[in-house]
């Protein structure tokens, strides 16, 4: 789908499994909410490696930007996502992900903070996660905007909003609140989740 069409429709979710399936290698699950109007992404990263002792189990709240490489629209172009993540006030994740024009696959370079040292993971394949779901509505397996009769926009925002509230990260919550407000007038179903997010922001602002 072209950049123009996506911008006209709004936000859409994507989820990727990133890893090479080699013994002892880490696996990254990347869940993102893509905002074409601002060419930005926000979401979460979860890195696991059961071969380590103790096993690696890293969570990060992710934000970043994406850009088209080449002329848009084109079937030959690529999409570059540049993002970083944090846990609390500590940056613990950095990512450069080059995707095909249809958002379906790509190659990732990322690094994560393991204790006091950064670990680099280079040139690993990324593929769509077939288990992308929402607790409100089962989202389609293909990337791109969700177009449904009376679409449940809660499906796009519910999980990221709950994750942001649980993190206690004020900046992350304000970012999601801004994204949600952009579509609130057209999607009244979003009101409940946005009110919950604003209440949490107000509570943290008073501390």
Short mmCIF file of C-alpha atoms in Angstrom, two decimals:
data_model
loop_
_atom_site.label_atom_id
_atom_site.label_comp_id
_atom_site.label_asym_id
_atom_site.label_seq_id
_atom_site.Cartn_x
_atom_site.Cartn_y
_atom_site.Cartn_z
CA UNK A 1 0.00 0.00 0.00
CA UNK A 2 1.31 3.43 -0.87
CA UNK A 3 2.38 5.98 1.71
CA UNK A 4 -0.44 8.31 0.55
CA UNK A 5 -3.16 5.72 1.06
CA UNK A 6 -1.86 4.82 4.50
CA UNK A 7 -1.72 8.47 5.52
CA UNK A 8 -5.34 8.96 4.49
CA UNK A 9 -6.54 6.01 6.58
CA UNK A 10 -4.48 6.33 9.75
CA UNK A 11 -2.68 4.08 12.20
CA UNK A 12 -2.02 0.38 11.69
CA UNK A 13 -0.31 -2.36 13.72
CA UNK A 14 2.57 -4.61 12.67
CA UNK A 15 4.35 -7.39 14.51
CA UNK A 16 7.61 -9.11 13.59
CA UNK A 17 9.57 -12.15 14.70
CA UNK A 18 13.26 -11.32 14.30
CA UNK A 19 15.95 -14.00 14.53
CA UNK A 20 17.81 -16.67 12.58
CA UNK A 21 16.65 -19.75 14.54
CA UNK A 22 20.24 -20.79 15.25
CA UNK A 23 21.01 -22.57 18.51
CA UNK A 24 21.92 -20.07 21.21
CA UNK A 25 20.71 -17.04 19.24
CA UNK A 26 18.26 -14.51 20.72
CA UNK A 27 14.75 -14.01 19.35
CA UNK A 28 13.14 -10.57 19.17
CA UNK A 29 9.38 -10.04 19.12
CA UNK A 30 8.66 -6.51 17.89
CA UNK A 31 5.14 -5.06 18.13
CA UNK A 32 4.61 -1.62 16.62
CA UNK A 33 1.82 0.84 16.01
CA UNK A 34 2.64 2.76 12.82
CA UNK A 35 1.48 6.38 12.44
CA UNK A 36 1.76 7.41 8.76
CA UNK A 37 0.81 11.08 9.38
CA UNK A 38 4.00 11.53 11.42
CA UNK A 39 6.05 8.64 9.97
CA UNK A 40 6.52 7.43 13.53
CA UNK A 41 6.28 4.10 15.36
CA UNK A 42 5.65 3.19 18.97
CA UNK A 43 5.27 -0.15 20.69
CA UNK A 44 7.26 -2.83 22.48
CA UNK A 45 10.21 -5.18 22.04
CA UNK A 46 10.69 -8.48 23.83
CA UNK A 47 14.02 -10.32 23.50
CA UNK A 48 14.47 -13.86 24.80
CA UNK A 49 17.40 -16.27 24.81
CA UNK A 50 16.84 -19.47 26.76
CA UNK A 51 20.41 -20.69 26.15
CA UNK A 52 21.87 -18.15 28.59
CA UNK A 53 22.19 -18.63 32.34
CA UNK A 54 20.13 -16.99 33.60
CA UNK A 55 17.93 -16.86 30.48
CA UNK A 56 17.60 -13.47 28.79
CA UNK A 57 14.14 -11.93 29.10
CA UNK A 58 14.31 -8.25 28.15
CA UNK A 59 11.35 -5.91 27.68
CA UNK A 60 11.55 -2.46 26.13
CA UNK A 61 9.10 0.33 25.27
CA UNK A 62 9.94 1.37 21.72
CA UNK A 63 9.57 4.63 19.79
CA UNK A 64 11.09 5.81 16.54
CA UNK A 65 10.63 6.91 12.94
CA UNK A 66 10.38 5.31 9.53
CA UNK A 67 11.36 6.54 6.08
CA UNK A 68 11.03 5.28 2.53
CA UNK A 69 14.28 4.48 0.72
CA UNK A 70 13.81 5.33 -2.94
CA UNK A 71 10.91 6.79 -4.89
CA UNK A 72 7.44 6.34 -3.39
CA UNK A 73 5.30 4.53 -4.38
CA UNK A 74 7.42 1.74 -5.85
CA UNK A 75 7.60 -2.03 -5.78
CA UNK A 76 11.37 -1.82 -5.57
CA UNK A 77 11.73 0.55 -2.63
CA UNK A 78 12.48 -0.26 0.97
CA UNK A 79 11.32 1.04 4.33
CA UNK A 80 13.80 1.91 7.09
CA UNK A 81 12.63 1.88 10.70
CA UNK A 82 15.03 3.49 13.18
CA UNK A 83 13.98 3.15 16.80
CA UNK A 84 15.18 2.87 20.35
CA UNK A 85 13.61 1.51 23.49
CA UNK A 86 13.78 1.97 27.20
CA UNK A 87 12.78 0.39 30.47
CA UNK A 88 11.96 3.18 32.90
CA UNK A 89 14.55 5.90 32.34
CA UNK A 90 17.21 3.56 30.93
CA UNK A 91 17.72 3.13 27.19
CA UNK A 92 18.11 -0.62 26.67
CA UNK A 93 17.34 -1.25 22.99
CA UNK A 94 18.32 0.17 19.57
CA UNK A 95 17.04 -0.97 16.19
CA UNK A 96 17.56 -0.45 12.46
CA UNK A 97 15.10 -2.52 10.43
CA UNK A 98 14.98 -2.46 6.62
CA UNK A 99 11.69 -3.82 5.29
CA UNK A 100 10.31 -4.67 1.87
CA UNK A 101 7.89 -2.15 0.36
CA UNK A 102 4.89 -4.19 1.58
CA UNK A 103 6.08 -4.34 5.23
CA UNK A 104 6.13 -8.16 5.15
CA UNK A 105 9.82 -9.04 5.66
CA UNK A 106 13.22 -7.51 6.13
CA UNK A 107 16.64 -7.52 7.74
CA UNK A 108 17.34 -6.13 11.20
CA UNK A 109 20.36 -4.88 13.09
CA UNK A 110 19.71 -4.30 16.77
CA UNK A 111 21.46 -4.05 20.10
CA UNK A 112 20.31 -4.50 23.67
CA UNK A 113 21.66 -3.68 27.10
CA UNK A 114 22.54 -6.82 29.06
CA UNK A 115 23.49 -5.70 32.53
CA UNK A 116 26.21 -3.11 31.93
CA UNK A 117 27.21 -4.12 28.39
CA UNK A 118 25.63 -3.68 24.98
CA UNK A 119 25.16 -6.80 22.83
CA UNK A 120 25.04 -6.38 19.04
CA UNK A 121 22.90 -8.58 16.77
CA UNK A 122 23.48 -8.00 13.05
CA UNK A 123 21.82 -8.98 9.78
CA UNK A 124 19.05 -11.18 11.12
CA UNK A 125 15.84 -11.84 9.16
CA UNK A 126 12.51 -10.32 10.17
CA UNK A 127 9.16 -11.84 9.23
CA UNK A 128 5.54 -11.09 10.05
CA UNK A 129 4.33 -12.55 13.32
CA UNK A 130 1.22 -14.66 12.53
CA UNK A 131 0.08 -14.38 16.16
CA UNK A 132 -0.59 -10.62 16.05
CA UNK A 133 -3.80 -10.19 18.02
CA UNK A 134 -5.62 -7.69 20.18
CA UNK A 135 -7.48 -8.37 23.38
CA UNK A 136 -10.37 -6.42 21.83
CA UNK A 137 -10.46 -7.82 18.31
CA UNK A 138 -8.40 -10.31 16.26
CA UNK A 139 -6.39 -8.13 13.89
CA UNK A 140 -5.56 -9.24 10.33
CA UNK A 141 -2.28 -11.03 9.72
CA UNK A 142 -1.22 -8.63 6.95
CA UNK A 143 0.31 -5.22 7.68
CA UNK A 144 -1.72 -2.18 6.76
CA UNK A 145 -4.69 -0.23 8.03
CA UNK A 146 -7.61 -2.08 9.56
CA UNK A 147 -10.71 -1.36 7.45
CA UNK A 148 -13.87 -2.83 8.96
CA UNK A 149 -17.54 -1.80 9.25
CA UNK A 150 -17.70 0.28 12.44
CA UNK A 151 -14.03 -0.53 13.03
CA UNK A 152 -13.04 -1.22 16.66
CA UNK A 153 -10.18 1.25 16.97
CA UNK A 154 -9.74 -0.07 20.51
CA UNK A 155 -8.03 -3.00 18.80
CA UNK A 156 -5.27 -0.66 17.66
CA UNK A 157 -4.83 1.25 20.88
CA UNK A 158 -5.91 -1.02 23.73
CA UNK A 159 -2.80 -3.15 24.13
CA UNK A 160 -0.25 -0.30 23.64
CA UNK A 161 -2.17 1.92 26.06
CA UNK A 162 -2.35 -0.74 28.76
CA UNK A 163 1.36 -1.45 28.25
CA UNK A 164 2.19 2.26 28.59
CA UNK A 165 0.15 2.60 31.79
CA UNK A 166 1.84 -0.47 33.27
CA UNK A 167 5.28 0.95 32.45
CA UNK A 168 4.70 4.17 34.39
CA UNK A 169 6.55 6.02 31.59
CA UNK A 170 4.95 9.48 31.38
CA UNK A 171 6.54 10.44 28.04
CA UNK A 172 5.40 7.20 26.41
CA UNK A 173 1.85 7.68 27.72
CA UNK A 174 1.68 11.27 26.43
CA UNK A 175 2.84 10.12 22.98
CA UNK A 176 0.13 7.47 22.78
CA UNK A 177 -2.47 9.93 24.06
CA UNK A 178 -1.56 12.34 21.24
CA UNK A 179 -1.92 9.58 18.63
CA UNK A 180 -5.27 8.51 20.04
CA UNK A 181 -6.66 12.04 20.11
CA UNK A 182 -6.02 12.44 16.36
CA UNK A 183 -8.69 9.86 15.60
CA UNK A 184 -11.01 10.37 18.56
CA UNK A 185 -13.58 12.50 16.72
CA UNK A 186 -14.01 9.87 14.01
CA UNK A 187 -13.82 6.90 16.37
CA UNK A 188 -15.85 7.41 19.56
CA UNK A 189 -15.07 3.84 20.63
CA UNK A 190 -11.65 5.11 21.64
CA UNK A 191 -13.07 7.38 24.35
CA UNK A 192 -12.90 4.88 27.22
CA UNK A 193 -9.23 3.96 26.68
CA UNK A 194 -8.18 7.55 26.11
CA UNK A 195 -9.92 8.69 29.30
CA UNK A 196 -8.09 5.98 31.24
CA UNK A 197 -4.77 7.08 29.76
CA UNK A 198 -5.41 10.76 30.52
CA UNK A 199 -6.34 9.90 34.11
CA UNK A 200 -3.03 8.06 34.56
CA UNK A 201 -1.09 10.97 33.01
CA UNK A 202 -2.81 13.44 35.36
CA UNK A 203 -2.00 11.26 38.36
CA UNK A 204 1.69 11.01 37.43
CA UNK A 205 1.93 14.73 36.62
CA UNK A 206 0.82 15.53 40.17
CA UNK A 207 3.59 13.49 41.76
#
